[in-house]
Tab-separated table of C-alpha atoms in Angstrom:
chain	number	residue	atom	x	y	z
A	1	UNK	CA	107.473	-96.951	84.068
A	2	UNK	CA	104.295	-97.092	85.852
A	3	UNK	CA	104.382	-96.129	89.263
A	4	UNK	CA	101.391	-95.398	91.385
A	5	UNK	CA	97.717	-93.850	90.273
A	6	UNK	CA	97.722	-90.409	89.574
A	7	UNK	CA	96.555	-87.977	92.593
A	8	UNK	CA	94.533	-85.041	92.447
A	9	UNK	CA	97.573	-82.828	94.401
A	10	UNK	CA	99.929	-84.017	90.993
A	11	UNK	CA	98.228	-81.925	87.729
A	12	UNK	CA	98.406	-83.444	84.293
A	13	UNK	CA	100.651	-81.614	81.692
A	14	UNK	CA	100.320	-81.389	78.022
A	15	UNK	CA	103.074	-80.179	76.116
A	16	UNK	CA	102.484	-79.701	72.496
A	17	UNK	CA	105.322	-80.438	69.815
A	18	UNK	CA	105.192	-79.148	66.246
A	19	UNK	CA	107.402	-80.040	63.182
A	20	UNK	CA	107.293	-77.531	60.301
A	21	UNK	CA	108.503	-79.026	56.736
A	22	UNK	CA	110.238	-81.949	59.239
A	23	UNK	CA	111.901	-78.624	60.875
A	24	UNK	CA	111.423	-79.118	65.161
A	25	UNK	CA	109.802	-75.178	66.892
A	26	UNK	CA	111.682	-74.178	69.423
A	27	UNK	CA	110.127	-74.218	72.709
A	28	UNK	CA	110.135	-69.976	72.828
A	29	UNK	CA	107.662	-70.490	69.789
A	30	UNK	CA	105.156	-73.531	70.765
A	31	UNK	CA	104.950	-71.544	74.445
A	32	UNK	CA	103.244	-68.870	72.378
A	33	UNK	CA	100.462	-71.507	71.715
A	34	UNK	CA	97.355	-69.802	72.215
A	35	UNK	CA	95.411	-72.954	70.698
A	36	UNK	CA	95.186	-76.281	68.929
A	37	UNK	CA	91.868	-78.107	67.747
A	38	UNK	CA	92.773	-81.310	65.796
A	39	UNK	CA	89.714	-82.469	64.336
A	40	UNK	CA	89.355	-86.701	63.544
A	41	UNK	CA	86.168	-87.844	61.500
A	42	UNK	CA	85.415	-91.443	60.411
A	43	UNK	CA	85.091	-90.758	56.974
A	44	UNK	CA	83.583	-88.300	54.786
A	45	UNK	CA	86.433	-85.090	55.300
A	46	UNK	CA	89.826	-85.221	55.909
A	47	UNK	CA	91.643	-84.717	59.373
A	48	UNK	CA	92.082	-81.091	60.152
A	49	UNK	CA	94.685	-78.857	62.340
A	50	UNK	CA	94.232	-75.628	63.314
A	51	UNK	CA	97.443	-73.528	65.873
A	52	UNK	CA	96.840	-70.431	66.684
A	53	UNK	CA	99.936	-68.418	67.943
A	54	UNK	CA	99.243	-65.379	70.083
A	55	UNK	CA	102.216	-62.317	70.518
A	56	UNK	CA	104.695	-64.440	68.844
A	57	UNK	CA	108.017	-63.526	67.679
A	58	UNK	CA	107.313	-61.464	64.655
A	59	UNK	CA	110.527	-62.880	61.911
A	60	UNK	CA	108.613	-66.512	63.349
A	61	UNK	CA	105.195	-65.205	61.169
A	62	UNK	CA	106.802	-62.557	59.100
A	63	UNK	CA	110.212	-63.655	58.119
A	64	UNK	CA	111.144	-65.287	55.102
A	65	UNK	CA	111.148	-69.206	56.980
A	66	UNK	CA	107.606	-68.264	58.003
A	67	UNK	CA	104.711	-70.661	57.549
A	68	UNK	CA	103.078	-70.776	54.211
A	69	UNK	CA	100.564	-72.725	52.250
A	70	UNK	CA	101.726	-76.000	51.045
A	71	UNK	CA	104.176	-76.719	53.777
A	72	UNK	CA	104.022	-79.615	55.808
A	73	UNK	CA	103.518	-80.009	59.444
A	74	UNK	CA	103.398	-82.620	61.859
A	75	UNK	CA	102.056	-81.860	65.450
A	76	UNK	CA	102.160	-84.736	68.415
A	77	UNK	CA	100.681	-84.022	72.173
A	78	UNK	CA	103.320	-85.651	75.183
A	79	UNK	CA	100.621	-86.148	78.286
A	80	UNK	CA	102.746	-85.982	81.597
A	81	UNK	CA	100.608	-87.940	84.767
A	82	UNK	CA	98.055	-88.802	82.829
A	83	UNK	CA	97.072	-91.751	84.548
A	84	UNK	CA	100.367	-92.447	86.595
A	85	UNK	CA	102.992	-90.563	88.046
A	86	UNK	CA	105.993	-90.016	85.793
A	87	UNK	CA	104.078	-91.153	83.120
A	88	UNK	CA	104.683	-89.801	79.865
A	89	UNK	CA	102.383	-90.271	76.596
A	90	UNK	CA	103.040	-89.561	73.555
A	91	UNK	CA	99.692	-89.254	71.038
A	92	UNK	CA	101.047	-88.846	67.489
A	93	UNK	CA	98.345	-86.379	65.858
A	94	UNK	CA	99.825	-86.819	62.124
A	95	UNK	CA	101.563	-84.926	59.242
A	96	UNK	CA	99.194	-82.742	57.366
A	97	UNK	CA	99.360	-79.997	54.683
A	98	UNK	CA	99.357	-76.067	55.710
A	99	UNK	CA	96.074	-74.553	53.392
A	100	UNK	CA	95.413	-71.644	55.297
A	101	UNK	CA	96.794	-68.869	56.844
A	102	UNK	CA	95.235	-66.286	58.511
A	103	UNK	CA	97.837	-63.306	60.346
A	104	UNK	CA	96.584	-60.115	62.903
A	105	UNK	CA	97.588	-57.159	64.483
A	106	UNK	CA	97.933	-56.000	67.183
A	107	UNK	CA	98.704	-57.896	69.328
A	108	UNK	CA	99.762	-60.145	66.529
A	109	UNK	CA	98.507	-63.198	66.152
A	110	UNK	CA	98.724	-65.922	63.209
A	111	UNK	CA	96.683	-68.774	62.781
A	112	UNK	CA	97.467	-71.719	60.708
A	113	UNK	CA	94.889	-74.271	59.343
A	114	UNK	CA	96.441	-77.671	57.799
A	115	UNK	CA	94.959	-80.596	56.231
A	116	UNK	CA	95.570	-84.319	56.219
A	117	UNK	CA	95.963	-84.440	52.246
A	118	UNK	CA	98.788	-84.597	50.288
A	119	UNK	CA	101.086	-81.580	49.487
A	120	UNK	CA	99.980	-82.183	46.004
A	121	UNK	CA	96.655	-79.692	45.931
A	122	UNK	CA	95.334	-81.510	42.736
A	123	UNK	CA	94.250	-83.946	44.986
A	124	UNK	CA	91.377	-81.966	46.153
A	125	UNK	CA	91.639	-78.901	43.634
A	126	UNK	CA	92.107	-80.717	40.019
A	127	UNK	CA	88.522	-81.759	38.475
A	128	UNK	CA	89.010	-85.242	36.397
A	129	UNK	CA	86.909	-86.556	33.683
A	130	UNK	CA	87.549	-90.653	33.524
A	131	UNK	CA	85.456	-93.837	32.588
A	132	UNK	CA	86.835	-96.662	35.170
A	133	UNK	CA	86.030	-99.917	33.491
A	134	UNK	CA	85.778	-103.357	34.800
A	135	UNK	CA	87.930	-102.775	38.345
A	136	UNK	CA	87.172	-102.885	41.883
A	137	UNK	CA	86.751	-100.160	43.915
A	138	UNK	CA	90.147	-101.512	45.188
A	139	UNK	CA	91.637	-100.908	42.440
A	140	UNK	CA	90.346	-97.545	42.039
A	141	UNK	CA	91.755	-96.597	45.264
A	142	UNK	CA	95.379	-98.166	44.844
A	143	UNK	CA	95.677	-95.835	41.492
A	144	UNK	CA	94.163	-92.756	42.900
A	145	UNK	CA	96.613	-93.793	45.617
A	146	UNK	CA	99.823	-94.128	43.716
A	147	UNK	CA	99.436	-90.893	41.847
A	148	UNK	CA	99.751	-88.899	44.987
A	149	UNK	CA	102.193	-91.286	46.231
A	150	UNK	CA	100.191	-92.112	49.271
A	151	UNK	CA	100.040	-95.508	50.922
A	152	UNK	CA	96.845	-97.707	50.217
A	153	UNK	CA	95.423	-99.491	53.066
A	154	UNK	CA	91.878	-101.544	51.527
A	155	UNK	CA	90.311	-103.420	54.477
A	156	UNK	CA	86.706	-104.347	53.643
A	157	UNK	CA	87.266	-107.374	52.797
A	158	UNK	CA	85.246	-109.238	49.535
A	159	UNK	CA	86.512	-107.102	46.487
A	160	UNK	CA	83.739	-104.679	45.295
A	161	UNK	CA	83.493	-105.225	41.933
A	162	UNK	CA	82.598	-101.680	39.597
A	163	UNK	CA	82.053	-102.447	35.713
A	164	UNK	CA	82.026	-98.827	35.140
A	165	UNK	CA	81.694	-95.759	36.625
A	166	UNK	CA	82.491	-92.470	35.660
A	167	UNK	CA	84.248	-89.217	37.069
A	168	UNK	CA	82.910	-86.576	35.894
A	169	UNK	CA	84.626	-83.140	36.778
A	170	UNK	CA	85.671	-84.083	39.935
A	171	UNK	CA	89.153	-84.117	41.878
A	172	UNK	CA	90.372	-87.316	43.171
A	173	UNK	CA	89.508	-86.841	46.891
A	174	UNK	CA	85.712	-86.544	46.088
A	175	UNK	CA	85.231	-89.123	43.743
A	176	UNK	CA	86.930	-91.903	45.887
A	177	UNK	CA	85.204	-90.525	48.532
A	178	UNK	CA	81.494	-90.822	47.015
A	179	UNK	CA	82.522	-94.012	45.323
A	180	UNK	CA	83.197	-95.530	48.704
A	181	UNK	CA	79.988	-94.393	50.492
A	182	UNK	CA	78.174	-95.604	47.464
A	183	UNK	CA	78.882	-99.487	48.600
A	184	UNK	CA	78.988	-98.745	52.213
A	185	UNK	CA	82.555	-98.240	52.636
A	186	UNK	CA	84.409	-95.540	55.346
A	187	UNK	CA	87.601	-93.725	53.598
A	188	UNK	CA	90.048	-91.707	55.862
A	189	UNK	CA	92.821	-89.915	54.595
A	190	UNK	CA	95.646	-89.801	57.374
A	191	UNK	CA	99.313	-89.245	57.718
A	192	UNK	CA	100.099	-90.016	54.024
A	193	UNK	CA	97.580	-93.244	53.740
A	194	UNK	CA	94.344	-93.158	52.216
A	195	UNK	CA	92.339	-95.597	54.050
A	196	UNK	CA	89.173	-97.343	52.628
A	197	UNK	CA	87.598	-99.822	55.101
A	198	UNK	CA	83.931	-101.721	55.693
A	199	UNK	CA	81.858	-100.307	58.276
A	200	UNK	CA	80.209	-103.297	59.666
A	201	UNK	CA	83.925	-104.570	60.118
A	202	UNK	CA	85.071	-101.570	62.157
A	203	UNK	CA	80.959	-101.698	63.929
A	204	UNK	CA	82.174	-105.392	65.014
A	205	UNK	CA	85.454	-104.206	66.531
A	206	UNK	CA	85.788	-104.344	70.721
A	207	UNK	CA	84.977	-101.312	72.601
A	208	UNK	CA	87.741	-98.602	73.499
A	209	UNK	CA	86.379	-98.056	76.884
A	210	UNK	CA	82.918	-98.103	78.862
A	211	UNK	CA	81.491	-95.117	79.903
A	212	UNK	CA	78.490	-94.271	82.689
A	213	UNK	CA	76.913	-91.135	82.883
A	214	UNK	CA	79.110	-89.818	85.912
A	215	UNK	CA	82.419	-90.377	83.498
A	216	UNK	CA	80.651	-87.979	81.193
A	217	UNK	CA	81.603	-83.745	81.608
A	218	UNK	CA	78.512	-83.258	79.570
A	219	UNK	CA	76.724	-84.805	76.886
A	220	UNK	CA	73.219	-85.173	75.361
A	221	UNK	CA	71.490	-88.135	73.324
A	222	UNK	CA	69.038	-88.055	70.277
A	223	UNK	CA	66.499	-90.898	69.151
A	224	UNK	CA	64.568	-90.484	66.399
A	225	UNK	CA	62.542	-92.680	63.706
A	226	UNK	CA	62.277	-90.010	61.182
A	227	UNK	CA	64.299	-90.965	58.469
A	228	UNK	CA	65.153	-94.843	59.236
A	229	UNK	CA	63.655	-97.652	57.269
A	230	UNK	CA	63.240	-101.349	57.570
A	231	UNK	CA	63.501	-102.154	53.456
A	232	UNK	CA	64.550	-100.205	50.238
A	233	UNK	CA	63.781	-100.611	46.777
A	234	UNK	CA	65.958	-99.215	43.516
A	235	UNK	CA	64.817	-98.169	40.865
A	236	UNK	CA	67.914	-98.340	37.968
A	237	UNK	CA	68.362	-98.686	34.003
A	238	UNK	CA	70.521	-100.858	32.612
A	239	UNK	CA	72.695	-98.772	30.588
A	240	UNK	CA	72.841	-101.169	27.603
A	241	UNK	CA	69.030	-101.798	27.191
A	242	UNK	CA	67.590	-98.875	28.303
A	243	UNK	CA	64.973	-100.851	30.318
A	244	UNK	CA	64.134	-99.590	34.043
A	245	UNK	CA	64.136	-102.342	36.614
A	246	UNK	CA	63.291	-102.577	40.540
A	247	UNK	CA	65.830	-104.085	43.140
A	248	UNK	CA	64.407	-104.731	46.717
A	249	UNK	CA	66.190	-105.198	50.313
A	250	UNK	CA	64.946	-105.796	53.726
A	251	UNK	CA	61.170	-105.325	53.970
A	252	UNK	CA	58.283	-103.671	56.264
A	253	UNK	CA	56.292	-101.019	55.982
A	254	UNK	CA	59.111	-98.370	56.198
A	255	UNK	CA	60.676	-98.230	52.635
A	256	UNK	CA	63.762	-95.961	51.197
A	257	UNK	CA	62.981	-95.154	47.480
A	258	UNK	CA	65.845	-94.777	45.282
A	259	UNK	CA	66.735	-93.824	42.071
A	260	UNK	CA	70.383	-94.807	40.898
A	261	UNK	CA	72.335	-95.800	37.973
A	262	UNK	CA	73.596	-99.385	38.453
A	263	UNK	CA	75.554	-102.360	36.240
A	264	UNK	CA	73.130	-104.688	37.337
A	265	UNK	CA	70.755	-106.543	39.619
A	266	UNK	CA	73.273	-107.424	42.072
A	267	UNK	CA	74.719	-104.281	41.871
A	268	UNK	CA	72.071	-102.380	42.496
A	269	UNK	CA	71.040	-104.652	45.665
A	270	UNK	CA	75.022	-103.763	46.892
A	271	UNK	CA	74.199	-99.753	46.768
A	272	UNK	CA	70.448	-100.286	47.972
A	273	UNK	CA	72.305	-102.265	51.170
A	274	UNK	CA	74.108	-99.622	51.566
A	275	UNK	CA	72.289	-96.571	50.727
A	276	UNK	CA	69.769	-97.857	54.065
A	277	UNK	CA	72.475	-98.383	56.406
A	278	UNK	CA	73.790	-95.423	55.559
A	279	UNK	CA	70.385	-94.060	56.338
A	280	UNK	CA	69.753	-95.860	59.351
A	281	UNK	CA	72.964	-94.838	61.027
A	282	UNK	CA	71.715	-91.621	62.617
A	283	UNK	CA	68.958	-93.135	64.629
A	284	UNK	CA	70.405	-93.001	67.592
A	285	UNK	CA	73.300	-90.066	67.907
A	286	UNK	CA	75.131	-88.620	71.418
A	287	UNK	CA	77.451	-85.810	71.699
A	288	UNK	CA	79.726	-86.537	74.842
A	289	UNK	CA	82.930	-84.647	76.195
A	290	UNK	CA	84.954	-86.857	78.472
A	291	UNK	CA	88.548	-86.380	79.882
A	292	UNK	CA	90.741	-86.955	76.788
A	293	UNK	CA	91.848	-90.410	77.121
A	294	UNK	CA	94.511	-91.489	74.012
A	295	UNK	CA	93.176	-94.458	73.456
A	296	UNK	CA	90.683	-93.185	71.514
A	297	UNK	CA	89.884	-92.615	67.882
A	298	UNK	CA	87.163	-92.379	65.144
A	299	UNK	CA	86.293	-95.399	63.744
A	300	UNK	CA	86.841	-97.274	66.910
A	301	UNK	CA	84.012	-97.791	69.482
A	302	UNK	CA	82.918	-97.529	73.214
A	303	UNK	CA	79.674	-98.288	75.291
A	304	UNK	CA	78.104	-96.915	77.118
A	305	UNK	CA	76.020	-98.152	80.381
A	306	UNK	CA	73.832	-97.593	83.228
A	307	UNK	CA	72.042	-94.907	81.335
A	308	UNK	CA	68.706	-96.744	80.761
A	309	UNK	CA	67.773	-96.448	77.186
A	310	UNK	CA	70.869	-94.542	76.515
A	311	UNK	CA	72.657	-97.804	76.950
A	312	UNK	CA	74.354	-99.715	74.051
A	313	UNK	CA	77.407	-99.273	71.644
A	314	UNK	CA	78.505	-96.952	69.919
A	315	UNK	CA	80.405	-95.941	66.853
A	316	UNK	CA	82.757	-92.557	67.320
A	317	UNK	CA	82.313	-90.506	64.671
A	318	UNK	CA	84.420	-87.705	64.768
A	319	UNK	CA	86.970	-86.317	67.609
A	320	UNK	CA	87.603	-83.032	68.258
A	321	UNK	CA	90.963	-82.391	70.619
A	322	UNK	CA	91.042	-78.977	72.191
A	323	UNK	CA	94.172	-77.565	74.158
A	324	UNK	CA	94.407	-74.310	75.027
A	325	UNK	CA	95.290	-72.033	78.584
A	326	UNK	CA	92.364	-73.526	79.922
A	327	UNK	CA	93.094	-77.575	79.438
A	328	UNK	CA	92.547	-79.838	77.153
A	329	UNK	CA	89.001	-81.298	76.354
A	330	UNK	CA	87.975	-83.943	73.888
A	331	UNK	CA	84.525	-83.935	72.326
A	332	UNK	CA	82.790	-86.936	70.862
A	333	UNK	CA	80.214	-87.294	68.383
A	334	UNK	CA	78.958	-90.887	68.271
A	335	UNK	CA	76.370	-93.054	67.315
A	336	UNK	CA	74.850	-96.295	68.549
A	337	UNK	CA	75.401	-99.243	66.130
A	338	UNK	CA	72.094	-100.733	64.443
A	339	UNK	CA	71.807	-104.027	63.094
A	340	UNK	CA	72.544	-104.199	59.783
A	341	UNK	CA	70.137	-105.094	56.891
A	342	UNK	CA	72.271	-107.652	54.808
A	343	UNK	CA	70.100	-108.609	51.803
């Protein structure tokens, strides 16, 4: 029930819980919380937690129900006052897989580093050799999916269409993940989904919040022209006769050269599109910390204003949650949205 606006007299409270292999810690144990960083990219790497436990209860790290690789743990934050008095929040942070583990002494410490794949470590560990024929990169994803038993979640819209590609020595996670940037797609791999979605869809999306510069702790802002382009041309051979041909997007005097393999004309326009957006997408970067506000994620998007050329909106690119004995801070790194070259 929301009551009235949060004064500065009433102090915000976080209150960490943490589920190992579905089993709750008692409160004796998560009190002994030195820190948490939960780390949330776009795309590109997988979500991350990392606890660290400080002069905990030694049968807790040393027993034989102690934390070990391959378990699973789920972790959630409950934010007391956070914007209204007997308000309580609670910011699901996901279910990931333990991969480290890392123990000290004395004073003995432990420190546990999970991952938002599945318990299965062929996933990310187990190089494949395959020739995917005449599919979609939806399709690619649904059976990469499936043998992990992970949900499939495809939201880019028009079906990418792949007449063959091959996998060569890799494990699952990295090919789908190159195969995804290679059209201009995002992937995320959270709380048992693997997520593959468009970009320019997510680019669209309304903003999370506005921001001025006095909302901001700290932050600082990059421009830069190295490295963007107006137009790109591909250079690829078609596989069947052996002849090298030229695609071209966009235009100017600022070109991207590349040299790819490709199925044909159209498809090599598809990764030349997205090979300079992909490009173009750090021309304008911020790193910001703000008061942690829930509402936010990466992949979603916020503006920012009355910051002169700062100004615009931007897409957040990774999240980095931070509670510890001194708070808890979020830090955003983001990136203003360019237009798009489409063909």
């Amino acid at each position: 029930m929301k009551t009235s606006k949060i004064s500065k007299e009433i102090p915000r409270k976080v209150e960490p819980q943490i589920k190992i292999n579905r089993k709750k810690t008692p409160k004796e144990i998560t009190n002994r919380i030195q820190e948490i960083e939960y780390v949330d990219p776009a795309t590109g790497e997988s979500d991350s937690l990392d606890i660290t436990f400080s002069n905990v209860d030694k049968s807790f790290i040393l027993g034989k129900t102690s934390p070990k690789k391959g378990d699973k743990i789920s972790a959630r934050l409950y934010l007391f006052n956070w914007q209204y008095l007997e308000e309580k929040i609670d910011l699901y942070l996901g279910s990931f897989t333990l991969d480290d583990v890392s123990i000290s002494g004395r004073p003995l410490i432990a420190k546990y580093s999970a991952l938002s794949i599945p318990s299965k470590t062929s996933f990310k560990n187990t190089p494949r050799s395959k020739t995917w024929k005449s599919t979609t990169l939806k399709a690619v994803g649904r059976s990469i999916a499936k043998r992990y038993g992970l949900e499939f979640v495809y939201d880019s819209g028009a079906a990418i269409k792949i007449k063959s590609i091959k996998q060569s020595s890799q494990n699952d996670c990295e090919f789908l993940y190159a195969l995804a940037k290679k059209y201009g797609q995002g992937m995320k791999v959270y709380c048992g989904k693997i997520i593959i979605y468009s970009k320019a869809k997510y680019e669209a999306k309304k903003s999370l919040v506005t921001y001025k510069e006095t909302d901001l702790i700290s932050w600082s802002f990059n421009d830069s022209i190295y490295k963007t382009y107006t137009g790109a041309k591909m250079k690829y051979t078609n596989a069947k006769s052996n002849k090298t041909y030229t695609a071209s997007v966009g235009g100017g005097s600022r070109i991207l050269h590349i040299n790819e393999k490709a199925d044909s004309k159209a498809d090599a326009r598809l990764q030349a599109i997205a090979k300079l957006n992909e490009e173009n997408e750090t021309a304008t970067t911020m790193e910001i910390e703000v008061k942690p506000n829930p509402k936010l994620i990466a992949t979603g998007t916020l503006t920012i204003t009355d910051m002169g050329q700062v100004n615009g909106k931007y897409f957040i690119n990774k999240i980095t949650h931070t509670i510890n004995r001194n708070g808890y801070t979020m830090k955003l790194e983001i990136r203003k949205i360019q237009k798009r070259i489409k063909k």
